[in-house]
Amino acid sequence: PHYNTVEAEEDKCVKFESGLRPDIKQLIGFFEIRDFPTLMTKARICDEDGKAKSSYYKAMNDKRGKGLDRGKPYENKGNGSGKRKQGNGQCYKCEERGHMSYDCPKKSDKCFSCGKFGHKADACRE
């Protein structure tokens, strides 16, 4: 009998809210719902939405990560020796294939004005 009063209903709602997860409590608490069945329904919907959102982002993350080689493009997987493989990469210094910039045979600088090796743009005569 004393559980059917308005005050008892509000107390039940407050107690229920205090036991909710913080993320749901933050969303639900703002509305100050004092009808227990409504409060339970809204809390359940928030929980289901949170789970759906989480699984959506997990699926998107899994989809994005599948089939992509996260390693360096010039390393062969499973070579076992740990030695750098040459022949697949492209040097960004001389733009030739077969080596990387740290192994570039054209050790000298490339001019940004004329594109030739052996001098820099500030010393370019062309």
Coordinates of N, CA and C in Angstrom, one line a residue:
P1 N 0.8 -1.2 0.0 CA 0.0 0.0 0.0 C 0.9 1.3 0.0
H2 N 1.9 1.4 0.9 CA 2.7 2.6 0.9 C 3.6 2.7 -0.3
Y3 N 3.8 1.6 -1.1 CA 4.6 1.6 -2.3 C 3.9 2.3 -3.5
N4 N 2.6 2.5 -3.4 CA 1.9 3.1 -4.5 C 1.7 4.6 -4.4
T5 N 2.4 5.2 -3.5 CA 2.3 6.7 -3.4 C 3.3 7.4 -4.4
V6 N 3.0 8.6 -4.7 CA 3.8 9.4 -5.6 C 5.3 9.5 -5.1
E7 N 5.4 9.7 -3.8 CA 6.7 9.8 -3.2 C 7.5 8.5 -3.3
A8 N 6.8 7.4 -3.1 CA 7.5 6.1 -3.2 C 7.9 5.8 -4.7
E9 N 7.1 6.2 -5.6 CA 7.4 6.1 -7.1 C 8.7 6.9 -7.4
E10 N 8.7 8.1 -6.9 CA 9.9 9.0 -7.1 C 11.1 8.4 -6.5
D11 N 11.0 7.9 -5.2 CA 12.1 7.3 -4.5 C 12.7 6.1 -5.3
K12 N 11.7 5.3 -5.8 CA 12.1 4.1 -6.6 C 12.9 4.6 -7.8
C13 N 12.5 5.6 -8.5 CA 13.1 6.1 -9.7 C 14.5 6.7 -9.4
V14 N 14.6 7.4 -8.3 CA 15.9 8.0 -7.9 C 16.9 6.8 -7.5
K15 N 16.4 5.8 -6.8 CA 17.3 4.7 -6.5 C 17.7 3.9 -7.7
F16 N 16.8 3.7 -8.7 CA 17.1 3.0 -9.9 C 18.2 3.8 -10.7
E17 N 18.0 5.1 -10.8 CA 18.9 6.0 -11.5 C 20.3 5.9 -10.9
S18 N 20.4 5.9 -9.6 CA 21.7 5.9 -9.0 C 22.5 4.6 -9.3
G19 N 21.8 3.5 -9.6 CA 22.4 2.3 -10.0 C 22.8 2.1 -11.4
L20 N 22.4 3.1 -12.2 CA 22.7 3.0 -13.7 C 24.2 3.3 -14.0
R21 N 24.7 2.8 -15.1 CA 26.0 3.1 -15.6 C 26.1 4.6 -15.8
P22 N 27.3 5.2 -15.5 CA 27.4 6.7 -15.7 C 27.0 7.3 -17.0
D23 N 27.3 6.6 -18.1 CA 26.9 7.1 -19.4 C 25.4 7.1 -19.6
I24 N 24.7 6.1 -19.1 CA 23.2 6.1 -19.1 C 22.6 7.1 -18.1
K25 N 23.2 7.1 -17.0 CA 22.7 8.0 -15.9 C 22.8 9.5 -16.4
Q26 N 23.8 9.8 -17.1 CA 24.0 11.2 -17.6 C 22.9 11.5 -18.6
L27 N 22.5 10.6 -19.5 CA 21.5 10.8 -20.5 C 20.1 10.8 -19.8
I28 N 19.8 9.9 -19.0 CA 18.5 9.8 -18.4 C 18.3 10.8 -17.3
G29 N 19.3 11.1 -16.5 CA 19.1 12.0 -15.3 C 18.7 13.4 -15.7
F30 N 19.0 13.8 -16.9 CA 18.7 15.1 -17.4 C 17.2 15.3 -17.4
F31 N 16.4 14.3 -17.8 CA 15.0 14.4 -17.9 C 14.2 14.3 -16.6
E32 N 14.8 13.8 -15.6 CA 14.2 13.7 -14.3 C 12.8 12.9 -14.4
I33 N 12.9 11.8 -15.0 CA 11.7 10.9 -15.2 C 11.3 10.3 -13.8
R34 N 10.1 10.5 -13.4 CA 9.6 10.0 -12.1 C 8.5 9.0 -12.3
D35 N 8.4 8.4 -13.5 CA 7.4 7.3 -13.7 C 8.3 6.1 -13.9
F36 N 8.3 5.1 -13.0 CA 9.2 4.0 -13.0 C 9.2 3.2 -14.3
P37 N 8.1 2.7 -14.8 CA 8.1 2.0 -16.1 C 8.7 2.8 -17.3
T38 N 8.4 4.1 -17.3 CA 9.0 4.9 -18.4 C 10.5 5.0 -18.2
L39 N 11.0 5.2 -16.9 CA 12.4 5.3 -16.7 C 13.1 4.0 -17.1
M40 N 12.5 2.9 -16.8 CA 13.1 1.6 -17.1 C 13.2 1.4 -18.7
T41 N 12.2 1.8 -19.3 CA 12.1 1.7 -20.8 C 13.2 2.6 -21.4
K42 N 13.3 3.9 -20.9 CA 14.3 4.8 -21.5 C 15.7 4.3 -21.2
A43 N 15.9 3.8 -20.0 CA 17.3 3.2 -19.7 C 17.6 2.0 -20.6
R44 N 16.7 1.2 -20.8 CA 16.9 0.0 -21.7 C 17.2 0.5 -23.1
I45 N 16.5 1.5 -23.6 CA 16.7 2.0 -24.9 C 18.1 2.6 -25.0
C46 N 18.5 3.4 -24.0 CA 19.9 3.9 -24.0 C 20.9 2.9 -24.0
D47 N 20.7 1.8 -23.2 CA 21.7 0.7 -23.2 C 21.8 0.0 -24.5
E48 N 20.6 -0.3 -25.2 CA 20.6 -0.9 -26.5 C 21.3 0.0 -27.5
D49 N 21.0 1.2 -27.5 CA 21.6 2.2 -28.4 C 23.1 2.2 -28.3
G50 N 23.6 2.2 -27.0 CA 25.0 2.2 -26.8 C 25.7 1.0 -27.3
K51 N 25.0 -0.2 -27.1 CA 25.6 -1.5 -27.6 C 25.6 -1.5 -29.1
A52 N 24.5 -1.0 -29.7 CA 24.5 -0.9 -31.2 C 25.6 0.0 -31.7
K53 N 25.8 1.1 -31.1 CA 26.8 2.1 -31.5 C 28.2 1.5 -31.4
S54 N 28.4 0.8 -30.3 CA 29.7 0.1 -30.0 C 30.0 -0.9 -31.1
S55 N 29.0 -1.8 -31.4 CA 29.2 -2.8 -32.4 C 29.3 -2.3 -33.8
Y56 N 28.7 -1.2 -34.1 CA 28.8 -0.5 -35.4 C 30.3 -0.1 -35.6
Y57 N 30.8 0.7 -34.6 CA 32.2 1.2 -34.7 C 33.2 0.0 -34.7
K58 N 32.9 -1.0 -33.9 CA 33.8 -2.2 -34.0 C 33.8 -2.8 -35.3
A59 N 32.6 -3.0 -35.9 CA 32.6 -3.6 -37.3 C 33.3 -2.7 -38.3
M60 N 33.1 -1.4 -38.2 CA 33.8 -0.5 -39.1 C 35.3 -0.5 -39.0
N61 N 35.7 -0.6 -37.7 CA 37.2 -0.7 -37.5 C 37.7 -2.0 -38.0
D62 N 37.0 -3.1 -37.8 CA 37.4 -4.4 -38.3 C 37.4 -4.4 -39.8
K63 N 36.4 -3.8 -40.4 CA 36.4 -3.8 -41.9 C 37.5 -3.0 -42.5
R64 N 37.8 -1.9 -41.8 CA 38.9 -1.0 -42.3 C 40.3 -1.7 -42.2
G65 N 40.5 -2.5 -41.1 CA 41.7 -3.2 -40.9 C 42.0 -4.4 -41.7
K66 N 40.9 -5.0 -42.2 CA 41.0 -6.3 -42.9 C 41.6 -6.1 -44.3
G67 N 42.5 -7.0 -44.6 CA 43.1 -7.0 -45.9 C 44.1 -5.9 -46.2
L68 N 44.4 -5.1 -45.2 CA 45.4 -4.0 -45.4 C 46.7 -4.4 -44.8
D69 N 47.7 -4.3 -45.5 CA 49.0 -4.6 -44.9 C 49.5 -3.3 -44.2
R70 N 49.6 -3.4 -42.9 CA 50.0 -2.3 -42.1 C 51.5 -2.1 -42.1
G71 N 52.3 -3.0 -42.6 CA 53.7 -2.9 -42.6 C 54.2 -1.9 -43.7
K72 N 55.5 -1.8 -43.7 CA 56.1 -0.9 -44.7 C 56.0 -1.5 -46.1
P73 N 55.7 -0.8 -47.1 CA 55.5 -1.4 -48.4 C 56.7 -2.0 -49.0
Y74 N 57.9 -1.6 -48.6 CA 59.1 -2.1 -49.2 C 59.7 -3.3 -48.4
E75 N 59.0 -3.8 -47.4 CA 59.5 -4.9 -46.6 C 58.7 -6.2 -47.1
N76 N 59.4 -7.2 -47.3 CA 58.8 -8.5 -47.6 C 58.4 -9.2 -46.3
K77 N 57.2 -9.6 -46.1 CA 56.8 -10.3 -44.9 C 57.4 -11.7 -44.9
G78 N 57.8 -12.1 -43.7 CA 58.2 -13.5 -43.5 C 59.6 -13.8 -44.1
N79 N 60.4 -12.8 -44.3 CA 61.8 -13.1 -44.8 C 62.7 -13.7 -43.7
G80 N 62.3 -13.5 -42.5 CA 63.0 -14.3 -41.4 C 64.3 -13.8 -41.0
S81 N 65.0 -13.1 -41.9 CA 66.4 -12.7 -41.5 C 66.4 -11.3 -40.8
G82 N 65.4 -10.5 -41.0 CA 65.4 -9.2 -40.5 C 66.2 -8.2 -41.3
K83 N 66.8 -8.7 -42.4 CA 67.6 -7.9 -43.3 C 66.6 -7.1 -44.2
R84 N 66.9 -5.9 -44.5 CA 66.1 -5.1 -45.4 C 66.2 -5.7 -46.8
K85 N 65.0 -5.8 -47.4 CA 65.0 -6.3 -48.8 C 65.0 -5.1 -49.7
Q86 N 65.7 -5.2 -50.8 CA 65.7 -4.1 -51.8 C 65.1 -4.6 -53.0
G87 N 64.6 -3.7 -53.8 CA 64.0 -4.1 -55.1 C 62.6 -3.7 -55.3
N88 N 61.8 -3.5 -54.2 CA 60.4 -3.2 -54.3 C 60.1 -1.8 -54.1
G89 N 60.9 -1.0 -53.4 CA 60.6 0.3 -53.0 C 61.1 1.3 -54.1
Q90 N 60.6 2.6 -53.9 CA 61.1 3.6 -54.7 C 61.7 4.7 -53.9
C91 N 62.9 5.1 -54.3 CA 63.6 6.2 -53.6 C 62.9 7.5 -53.8
Y92 N 62.7 8.3 -52.7 CA 62.1 9.6 -52.9 C 63.1 10.6 -53.3
K93 N 64.4 10.3 -53.2 CA 65.4 11.3 -53.6 C 65.6 11.3 -55.1
C94 N 65.9 10.1 -55.6 CA 66.2 10.1 -57.1 C 65.0 9.5 -57.9
E95 N 64.0 9.1 -57.2 CA 62.8 8.5 -57.8 C 63.0 7.2 -58.6
E96 N 64.1 6.6 -58.3 CA 64.3 5.3 -59.0 C 63.9 4.2 -58.1
R97 N 63.5 3.1 -58.7 CA 63.0 1.9 -58.0 C 64.2 1.0 -57.6
G98 N 64.1 0.2 -56.6 CA 65.1 -0.8 -56.3 C 65.9 -0.4 -55.0
H99 N 65.7 0.7 -54.5 CA 66.4 1.1 -53.2 C 65.6 2.2 -52.6
M100 N 65.9 2.4 -51.3 CA 65.3 3.5 -50.5 C 66.3 4.7 -50.4
S101 N 65.8 5.8 -49.9 CA 66.6 7.0 -49.9 C 67.9 6.8 -49.0
Y102 N 67.8 6.1 -47.9 CA 68.9 5.9 -47.1 C 70.0 5.0 -47.8
D103 N 69.7 4.3 -48.8 CA 70.6 3.5 -49.6 C 70.9 4.1 -51.0
C104 N 70.5 5.3 -51.2 CA 70.6 5.9 -52.5 C 72.0 6.1 -53.0
P105 N 72.3 5.6 -54.2 CA 73.7 5.7 -54.7 C 74.1 7.1 -55.1
K106 N 73.0 7.9 -55.3 CA 73.3 9.4 -55.6 C 73.2 10.1 -54.3
K107 N 74.3 10.0 -53.5 CA 74.3 10.6 -52.2 C 74.2 12.1 -52.2
S108 N 74.6 12.7 -53.2 CA 74.6 14.2 -53.3 C 73.2 14.7 -53.3
D109 N 73.0 16.0 -53.1 CA 71.7 16.7 -53.1 C 71.2 16.9 -54.5
K110 N 69.9 17.0 -54.5 CA 69.2 17.2 -55.8 C 68.7 18.7 -55.8
C111 N 68.9 19.4 -56.9 CA 68.4 20.7 -57.0 C 66.9 20.8 -57.2
F112 N 66.2 21.6 -56.5 CA 64.8 21.8 -56.7 C 64.4 22.6 -57.8
S113 N 65.4 23.4 -58.4 CA 65.1 24.2 -59.6 C 65.2 23.4 -60.9
C114 N 66.4 22.8 -61.1 CA 66.6 22.1 -62.4 C 66.4 20.6 -62.3
G115 N 66.4 20.1 -61.1 CA 66.2 18.6 -60.9 C 67.4 17.8 -61.0
K116 N 68.6 18.4 -61.2 CA 69.8 17.7 -61.4 C 70.5 17.5 -60.0
F117 N 71.3 16.5 -60.0 CA 72.1 16.1 -58.7 C 73.4 16.9 -58.7
G118 N 73.9 17.1 -57.5 CA 75.2 17.6 -57.3 C 75.2 19.1 -56.8
H119 N 74.1 19.7 -56.7 CA 74.0 21.1 -56.2 C 72.6 21.3 -55.7
K120 N 72.4 22.4 -54.9 CA 71.1 22.8 -54.4 C 70.6 24.0 -55.2
A121 N 69.4 24.3 -55.0 CA 68.7 25.4 -55.7 C 69.4 26.7 -55.5
D122 N 69.9 27.0 -54.4 CA 70.5 28.3 -54.1 C 71.9 28.5 -54.9
A123 N 72.4 27.3 -55.4 CA 73.7 27.4 -56.2 C 73.4 27.0 -57.6
C124 N 72.1 27.0 -58.0 CA 71.8 26.5 -59.4 C 72.2 27.6 -60.4
R125 N 72.7 27.2 -61.5 CA 73.1 28.2 -62.6 C 72.2 28.1 -63.7
E126 N 71.2 27.3 -63.6 CA 70.2 27.2 -64.8 C 69.0 28.0 -64.5

